[in-house]
Amino acid sequence: MSTFAARMNETKKGFIQLHLSVLLAGFTGLFGRLITLNEVDIVWYRMLFTTCILLVFTGSPRVGWRKFLQLCGCGALLGFHWILFYGSIKASNVSIGVICFSLIGFFTAIFEPLIFKKRFSGLELLFSLITVAGVMCIFSLDARYRYGIMIGVASSAVCALYAICNKKVSVGVRSRTVLMYQMSGGLIVISVIIPVYLWFFPSTQPVMVIPEGTNLWFMLCHALFCTVGMYLLQIQALKRLSAFTVNLTYNLEPCYTIILAFLIFGEGREINFSFYLGITLILFSVFLQSMKVWKK
């Protein structure tokens, strides 16, 4: 009985950490709009500032070379996801960028069984399809935003891979250490692939501009709260919950961000019945998965 109670407490703690991280994640898209730099600049400085902040608080704990390279690989996936995510916002708007992010649960339901060599879950695929239906209700595929949508879908696929790999390589390592080496290793890898990215996706803005004024303050807040705080909570939650549960719960992020984007930026999307139906479907999919975990 005590073992069962301990497991329940761990699950509760995991859900609390998960939902706090989702709340912080809701502001990520807003910072992507508020910061006027190119998406490459945003990601590079976000990783740089985060690495500096973590170095102050954690130093550089020792890990084996194999573990270090694995963490660097996860950091590279995370950085590439960020570049695509902000690129989607820049090419369209905040609402579209975060709506496409909702597809992370769908990609996780496909990738996780392949990576961990386990059977596909019919229930997880069903929950994911409910989310996809919600996304389709919220957003009509306007031809003006097709380019941003394609980048956003790629971003969610890369993020699903990051979360799955992160769960696998972070076992036995402190959360702060995981994030520290992911940010620093990711910074190195992203610095190398930036020229390749810009070759495929030429920028209309100056690249590698030093942030100043409001951009600097927004970047610092973004790094401290929406990166260090959010990912420490997410890594801790992944140690207690499945990658699919974490990724599916992150479908709540677009709900928060879209509402804030309407209120702050006045993005010209009329809130109609389809919007409320889509939000309801996304919430319903998260509720069903939560109930599945609690029942288990």
CSV table of N, CA, C and O in Angstrom, one decimal, residues 11-98:
chain,number,residue,atom,x,y,z
A,11,THR,N,3.1,10.5,-9.4
A,11,THR,CA,2.3,10.9,-10.5
A,11,THR,C,1.7,12.3,-10.4
A,11,THR,O,1.7,13.1,-11.3
A,12,LYS,N,1.2,12.5,-9.2
A,12,LYS,CA,0.6,13.9,-8.9
A,12,LYS,C,1.7,15.0,-9.1
A,12,LYS,O,1.4,16.0,-9.7
A,13,LYS,N,2.9,14.7,-8.5
A,13,LYS,CA,3.9,15.7,-8.7
A,13,LYS,C,4.3,15.9,-10.1
A,13,LYS,O,4.5,17.0,-10.6
A,14,GLY,N,4.3,14.8,-10.9
A,14,GLY,CA,4.6,14.9,-12.3
A,14,GLY,C,3.6,15.8,-13.0
A,14,GLY,O,4.0,16.6,-13.9
A,15,PHE,N,2.3,15.6,-12.7
A,15,PHE,CA,1.3,16.4,-13.4
A,15,PHE,C,1.4,17.9,-13.0
A,15,PHE,O,1.1,18.7,-13.9
A,16,ILE,N,1.7,18.1,-11.8
A,16,ILE,CA,1.8,19.5,-11.3
A,16,ILE,C,3.0,20.2,-12.1
A,16,ILE,O,2.9,21.3,-12.6
A,17,GLN,N,4.1,19.5,-12.1
A,17,GLN,CA,5.3,20.0,-12.8
A,17,GLN,C,5.0,20.2,-14.3
A,17,GLN,O,5.4,21.2,-14.9
A,18,LEU,N,4.2,19.3,-14.9
A,18,LEU,CA,3.9,19.3,-16.3
A,18,LEU,C,3.0,20.5,-16.6
A,18,LEU,O,3.3,21.3,-17.6
A,19,HIS,N,2.0,20.7,-15.8
A,19,HIS,CA,1.1,21.8,-16.2
A,19,HIS,C,1.7,23.2,-15.9
A,19,HIS,O,1.4,24.2,-16.5
A,20,LEU,N,2.6,23.3,-14.9
A,20,LEU,CA,3.3,24.6,-14.7
A,20,LEU,C,4.2,24.9,-15.9
A,20,LEU,O,4.3,26.0,-16.3
A,21,SER,N,4.9,23.8,-16.4
A,21,SER,CA,5.7,24.0,-17.6
A,21,SER,C,4.9,24.4,-18.8
A,21,SER,O,5.3,25.3,-19.6
A,22,VAL,N,3.7,23.9,-19.0
A,22,VAL,CA,2.8,24.2,-20.1
A,22,VAL,C,2.4,25.7,-20.0
A,22,VAL,O,2.3,26.4,-21.0
A,23,LEU,N,2.1,26.1,-18.7
A,23,LEU,CA,1.7,27.5,-18.5
A,23,LEU,C,2.8,28.5,-19.0
A,23,LEU,O,2.6,29.5,-19.6
A,24,LEU,N,4.1,28.1,-18.6
A,24,LEU,CA,5.2,29.0,-19.0
A,24,LEU,C,5.4,28.9,-20.5
A,24,LEU,O,5.7,29.9,-21.2
A,25,ALA,N,5.2,27.7,-21.1
A,25,ALA,CA,5.3,27.5,-22.5
A,25,ALA,C,4.3,28.4,-23.3
A,25,ALA,O,4.6,28.8,-24.5
A,26,GLY,N,3.2,28.7,-22.7
A,26,GLY,CA,2.2,29.5,-23.4
A,26,GLY,C,2.7,30.9,-23.8
A,26,GLY,O,2.1,31.5,-24.7
A,27,PHE,N,3.7,31.4,-23.1
A,27,PHE,CA,4.3,32.7,-23.4
A,27,PHE,C,5.4,32.6,-24.5
A,27,PHE,O,5.8,33.7,-24.9
A,28,THR,N,5.8,31.4,-24.9
A,28,THR,CA,6.9,31.3,-25.8
A,28,THR,C,6.6,32.0,-27.2
A,28,THR,O,7.4,32.7,-27.7
A,29,GLY,N,5.4,31.6,-27.7
A,29,GLY,CA,5.0,32.2,-29.0
A,29,GLY,C,4.8,33.7,-28.9
A,29,GLY,O,5.1,34.4,-29.9
A,30,LEU,N,4.4,34.2,-27.8
A,30,LEU,CA,4.3,35.7,-27.6
A,30,LEU,C,5.6,36.4,-27.7
A,30,LEU,O,5.8,37.4,-28.4
A,31,PHE,N,6.6,35.8,-27.1
A,31,PHE,CA,8.0,36.3,-27.2
A,31,PHE,C,8.5,36.3,-28.6
A,31,PHE,O,9.2,37.1,-29.0
A,32,GLY,N,8.1,35.2,-29.3
A,32,GLY,CA,8.5,35.1,-30.7
A,32,GLY,C,8.0,36.2,-31.6
A,32,GLY,O,8.6,36.6,-32.5
A,33,ARG,N,6.9,36.8,-31.2
A,33,ARG,CA,6.3,37.9,-31.9
A,33,ARG,C,6.8,39.2,-31.4
A,33,ARG,O,7.1,40.2,-32.1
A,34,LEU,N,7.0,39.3,-30.0
A,34,LEU,CA,7.5,40.6,-29.4
A,34,LEU,C,8.9,40.9,-29.8
A,34,LEU,O,9.3,42.0,-30.0
A,35,ILE,N,9.8,39.8,-29.9
A,35,ILE,CA,11.2,40.0,-30.3
A,35,ILE,C,11.3,40.2,-31.8
A,35,ILE,O,10.8,39.3,-32.5
A,36,THR,N,11.8,41.3,-32.3
A,36,THR,CA,11.7,41.6,-33.7
A,36,THR,C,12.9,41.0,-34.5
A,36,THR,O,13.1,41.3,-35.6
A,37,LEU,N,13.8,40.2,-33.8
A,37,LEU,CA,14.9,39.6,-34.5
A,37,LEU,C,14.5,38.5,-35.4
A,37,LEU,O,13.4,37.9,-35.3
A,38,ASN,N,15.4,38.0,-36.3
A,38,ASN,CA,15.2,36.9,-37.1
A,38,ASN,C,15.1,35.6,-36.2
A,38,ASN,O,15.7,35.6,-35.1
A,39,GLU,N,14.4,34.6,-36.7
A,39,GLU,CA,14.2,33.4,-35.9
A,39,GLU,C,15.6,32.7,-35.5
A,39,GLU,O,15.7,32.1,-34.5
A,40,VAL,N,16.6,32.8,-36.4
A,40,VAL,CA,17.9,32.3,-36.1
A,40,VAL,C,18.5,33.0,-34.9
A,40,VAL,O,19.1,32.4,-34.0
A,41,ASP,N,18.4,34.4,-34.9
A,41,ASP,CA,18.9,35.2,-33.8
A,41,ASP,C,18.3,34.8,-32.5
A,41,ASP,O,18.9,34.7,-31.5
A,42,ILE,N,16.9,34.7,-32.6
A,42,ILE,CA,16.2,34.4,-31.3
A,42,ILE,C,16.7,33.0,-30.7
A,42,ILE,O,16.9,33.0,-29.5
A,43,VAL,N,16.8,32.0,-31.5
A,43,VAL,CA,17.2,30.7,-31.0
A,43,VAL,C,18.7,30.7,-30.5
A,43,VAL,O,19.0,30.2,-29.4
A,44,TRP,N,19.6,31.4,-31.3
A,44,TRP,CA,21.0,31.4,-30.9
A,44,TRP,C,21.2,32.1,-29.6
A,44,TRP,O,21.8,31.6,-28.7
A,45,TYR,N,20.5,33.3,-29.4
A,45,TYR,CA,20.7,34.1,-28.2
A,45,TYR,C,19.9,33.4,-27.0
A,45,TYR,O,20.3,33.5,-25.9
A,46,ARG,N,18.8,32.7,-27.3
A,46,ARG,CA,18.1,32.0,-26.3
A,46,ARG,C,18.9,30.9,-25.7
A,46,ARG,O,19.0,30.8,-24.5
A,47,MET,N,19.6,30.2,-26.5
A,47,MET,CA,20.5,29.1,-26.0
A,47,MET,C,21.7,29.7,-25.3
A,47,MET,O,22.2,29.1,-24.3
A,48,LEU,N,22.2,30.8,-25.9
A,48,LEU,CA,23.4,31.4,-25.2
A,48,LEU,C,23.1,31.9,-23.9
A,48,LEU,O,23.8,31.6,-22.9
A,49,PHE,N,22.0,32.7,-23.7
A,49,PHE,CA,21.6,33.3,-22.4
A,49,PHE,C,21.3,32.2,-21.5
A,49,PHE,O,21.6,32.2,-20.3
A,50,THR,N,20.6,31.1,-21.9
A,50,THR,CA,20.2,30.0,-21.1
A,50,THR,C,21.4,29.3,-20.5
A,50,THR,O,21.5,28.9,-19.4
A,51,THR,N,22.4,29.1,-21.4
A,51,THR,CA,23.7,28.4,-21.0
A,51,THR,C,24.4,29.2,-20.0
A,51,THR,O,24.9,28.7,-19.0
A,52,CYS,N,24.4,30.5,-20.1
A,52,CYS,CA,25.1,31.4,-19.2
A,52,CYS,C,24.4,31.4,-17.8
A,52,CYS,O,25.0,31.3,-16.8
A,53,ILE,N,23.1,31.4,-17.8
A,53,ILE,CA,22.3,31.4,-16.6
A,53,ILE,C,22.5,30.0,-15.9
A,53,ILE,O,22.8,30.0,-14.7
A,54,LEU,N,22.5,28.9,-16.6
A,54,LEU,CA,22.7,27.6,-16.0
A,54,LEU,C,24.1,27.4,-15.5
A,54,LEU,O,24.4,26.8,-14.4
A,55,LEU,N,25.1,28.0,-16.2
A,55,LEU,CA,26.5,27.9,-15.7
A,55,LEU,C,26.7,28.6,-14.4
A,55,LEU,O,27.4,28.1,-13.5
A,56,VAL,N,26.0,29.7,-14.1
A,56,VAL,CA,26.0,30.4,-12.9
A,56,VAL,C,25.5,29.5,-11.7
A,56,VAL,O,26.0,29.5,-10.6
A,57,PHE,N,24.4,28.8,-12.0
A,57,PHE,CA,23.7,28.1,-10.9
A,57,PHE,C,24.1,26.7,-10.8
A,57,PHE,O,24.1,26.1,-9.7
A,58,THR,N,24.6,26.0,-11.9
A,58,THR,CA,25.0,24.6,-11.8
A,58,THR,C,26.5,24.4,-12.1
A,58,THR,O,26.9,23.3,-11.8
A,59,GLY,N,27.2,25.3,-12.6
A,59,GLY,CA,28.6,25.0,-13.0
A,59,GLY,C,28.6,24.1,-14.2
A,59,GLY,O,27.7,24.1,-15.0
A,60,SER,N,29.6,23.2,-14.2
A,60,SER,CA,29.7,22.2,-15.3
A,60,SER,C,30.0,20.8,-14.7
A,60,SER,O,31.1,20.4,-14.7
A,61,PRO,N,28.9,20.2,-14.3
A,61,PRO,CA,29.0,18.9,-13.7
A,61,PRO,C,29.6,17.9,-14.7
A,61,PRO,O,29.4,18.0,-15.9
A,62,ARG,N,30.3,16.9,-14.2
A,62,ARG,CA,30.9,15.9,-15.0
A,62,ARG,C,29.9,14.8,-15.5
A,62,ARG,O,29.1,14.4,-14.7
A,63,VAL,N,30.0,14.5,-16.8
A,63,VAL,CA,29.2,13.4,-17.3
A,63,VAL,C,30.1,12.7,-18.3
A,63,VAL,O,31.1,13.3,-18.8
A,64,GLY,N,29.8,11.4,-18.6
A,64,GLY,CA,30.6,10.7,-19.6
A,64,GLY,C,30.5,11.3,-21.0
A,64,GLY,O,29.5,11.9,-21.3
A,65,TRP,N,31.5,11.0,-21.8
A,65,TRP,CA,31.5,11.5,-23.2
A,65,TRP,C,30.3,11.0,-24.0
A,65,TRP,O,29.7,11.8,-24.7
A,66,ARG,N,29.9,9.8,-23.8
A,66,ARG,CA,28.8,9.2,-24.5
A,66,ARG,C,27.5,10.0,-24.1
A,66,ARG,O,26.7,10.4,-25.0
A,67,LYS,N,27.3,10.2,-22.8
A,67,LYS,CA,26.2,10.9,-22.3
A,67,LYS,C,26.2,12.3,-22.8
A,67,LYS,O,25.1,12.9,-23.2
A,68,PHE,N,27.4,12.9,-22.8
A,68,PHE,CA,27.5,14.3,-23.2
A,68,PHE,C,27.1,14.5,-24.7
A,68,PHE,O,26.3,15.4,-25.1
A,69,LEU,N,27.5,13.6,-25.5
A,69,LEU,CA,27.2,13.6,-27.0
A,69,LEU,C,25.7,13.4,-27.2
A,69,LEU,O,25.1,14.0,-28.0
A,70,GLN,N,25.1,12.5,-26.4
A,70,GLN,CA,23.7,12.2,-26.5
A,70,GLN,C,22.9,13.5,-26.1
A,70,GLN,O,21.9,13.8,-26.8
A,71,LEU,N,23.3,14.1,-25.0
A,71,LEU,CA,22.6,15.4,-24.6
A,71,LEU,C,22.8,16.5,-25.6
A,71,LEU,O,21.9,17.2,-25.9
A,72,CYS,N,24.0,16.6,-26.2
A,72,CYS,CA,24.2,17.5,-27.3
A,72,CYS,C,23.3,17.3,-28.5
A,72,CYS,O,22.7,18.2,-29.1
A,73,GLY,N,23.1,16.0,-28.8
A,73,GLY,CA,22.2,15.7,-29.9
A,73,GLY,C,20.8,16.1,-29.6
A,73,GLY,O,20.1,16.6,-30.5
A,74,CYS,N,20.3,15.9,-28.4
A,74,CYS,CA,19.0,16.3,-28.0
A,74,CYS,C,18.9,17.8,-28.0
A,74,CYS,O,17.8,18.4,-28.5
A,75,GLY,N,19.9,18.5,-27.6
A,75,GLY,CA,19.9,20.0,-27.7
A,75,GLY,C,19.9,20.5,-29.1
A,75,GLY,O,19.2,21.5,-29.4
A,76,ALA,N,20.5,19.8,-30.0
A,76,ALA,CA,20.4,20.2,-31.4
A,76,ALA,C,19.0,20.0,-32.0
A,76,ALA,O,18.5,20.9,-32.7
A,77,LEU,N,18.3,18.9,-31.6
A,77,LEU,CA,16.9,18.7,-32.0
A,77,LEU,C,16.1,19.9,-31.4
A,77,LEU,O,15.2,20.4,-32.2
A,78,LEU,N,16.3,20.2,-30.2
A,78,LEU,CA,15.5,21.3,-29.6
A,78,LEU,C,15.7,22.6,-30.3
A,78,LEU,O,14.8,23.3,-30.6
A,79,GLY,N,17.0,22.9,-30.6
A,79,GLY,CA,17.3,24.2,-31.2
A,79,GLY,C,16.7,24.2,-32.6
A,79,GLY,O,16.2,25.3,-33.1
A,80,PHE,N,16.8,23.1,-33.4
A,80,PHE,CA,16.2,23.1,-34.7
A,80,PHE,C,14.7,23.2,-34.6
A,80,PHE,O,14.1,23.9,-35.5
A,81,HIS,N,14.0,22.6,-33.6
A,81,HIS,CA,12.6,22.8,-33.4
A,81,HIS,C,12.3,24.3,-33.2
A,81,HIS,O,11.3,24.8,-33.8
A,82,TRP,N,13.1,24.9,-32.4
A,82,TRP,CA,12.8,26.4,-32.1
A,82,TRP,C,12.9,27.2,-33.3
A,82,TRP,O,12.1,28.1,-33.6
A,83,ILE,N,14.0,26.9,-34.2
A,83,ILE,CA,14.1,27.7,-35.4
A,83,ILE,C,12.9,27.6,-36.3
A,83,ILE,O,12.4,28.6,-36.8
A,84,LEU,N,12.4,26.3,-36.4
A,84,LEU,CA,11.3,26.1,-37.3
A,84,LEU,C,10.0,26.7,-36.7
A,84,LEU,O,9.2,27.3,-37.4
A,85,PHE,N,9.9,26.6,-35.3
A,85,PHE,CA,8.7,27.2,-34.6
A,85,PHE,C,8.6,28.7,-34.8
A,85,PHE,O,7.6,29.2,-35.2
A,86,TYR,N,9.8,29.4,-34.6
A,86,TYR,CA,9.7,30.9,-34.7
A,86,TYR,C,9.6,31.2,-36.2
A,86,TYR,O,9.0,32.3,-36.6
A,87,GLY,N,10.2,30.4,-37.1
A,87,GLY,CA,10.1,30.6,-38.5
A,87,GLY,C,8.6,30.6,-39.0
A,87,GLY,O,8.2,31.4,-39.8
A,88,SER,N,7.9,29.6,-38.4
A,88,SER,CA,6.5,29.5,-38.7
A,88,SER,C,5.7,30.8,-38.2
A,88,SER,O,4.8,31.3,-39.0
A,89,ILE,N,6.0,31.3,-37.0
A,89,ILE,CA,5.4,32.5,-36.5
A,89,ILE,C,5.7,33.7,-37.4
A,89,ILE,O,4.9,34.5,-37.8
A,90,LYS,N,7.0,33.8,-37.8
A,90,LYS,CA,7.4,34.9,-38.6
A,90,LYS,C,6.7,34.9,-40.0
A,90,LYS,O,6.4,35.9,-40.6
A,91,ALA,N,6.5,33.6,-40.5
A,91,ALA,CA,6.0,33.5,-41.9
A,91,ALA,C,4.4,33.6,-41.9
A,91,ALA,O,3.8,33.8,-42.9
A,92,SER,N,3.8,33.5,-40.7
A,92,SER,CA,2.4,33.6,-40.6
A,92,SER,C,2.0,34.5,-39.4
A,92,SER,O,2.0,35.7,-39.5
A,93,ASN,N,1.6,33.9,-38.3
A,93,ASN,CA,1.4,34.6,-37.0
A,93,ASN,C,1.5,33.7,-35.9
A,93,ASN,O,1.7,32.5,-36.0
A,94,VAL,N,1.3,34.2,-34.7
A,94,VAL,CA,1.4,33.4,-33.4
A,94,VAL,C,0.4,32.3,-33.4
A,94,VAL,O,0.8,31.1,-33.1
A,95,SER,N,-0.8,32.6,-33.8
A,95,SER,CA,-1.9,31.6,-33.7
A,95,SER,C,-1.6,30.3,-34.5
A,95,SER,O,-1.7,29.2,-34.1
A,96,ILE,N,-1.1,30.5,-35.7
A,96,ILE,CA,-0.8,29.4,-36.6
A,96,ILE,C,0.4,28.6,-36.1
A,96,ILE,O,0.4,27.4,-36.1
A,97,GLY,N,1.4,29.3,-35.7
A,97,GLY,CA,2.6,28.6,-35.1
A,97,GLY,C,2.3,27.7,-34.0
A,97,GLY,O,2.8,26.6,-34.0
A,98,VAL,N,1.4,28.1,-33.1
A,98,VAL,CA,1.1,27.3,-31.9
A,98,VAL,C,0.1,26.3,-32.2
A,98,VAL,O,0.1,25.2,-31.6
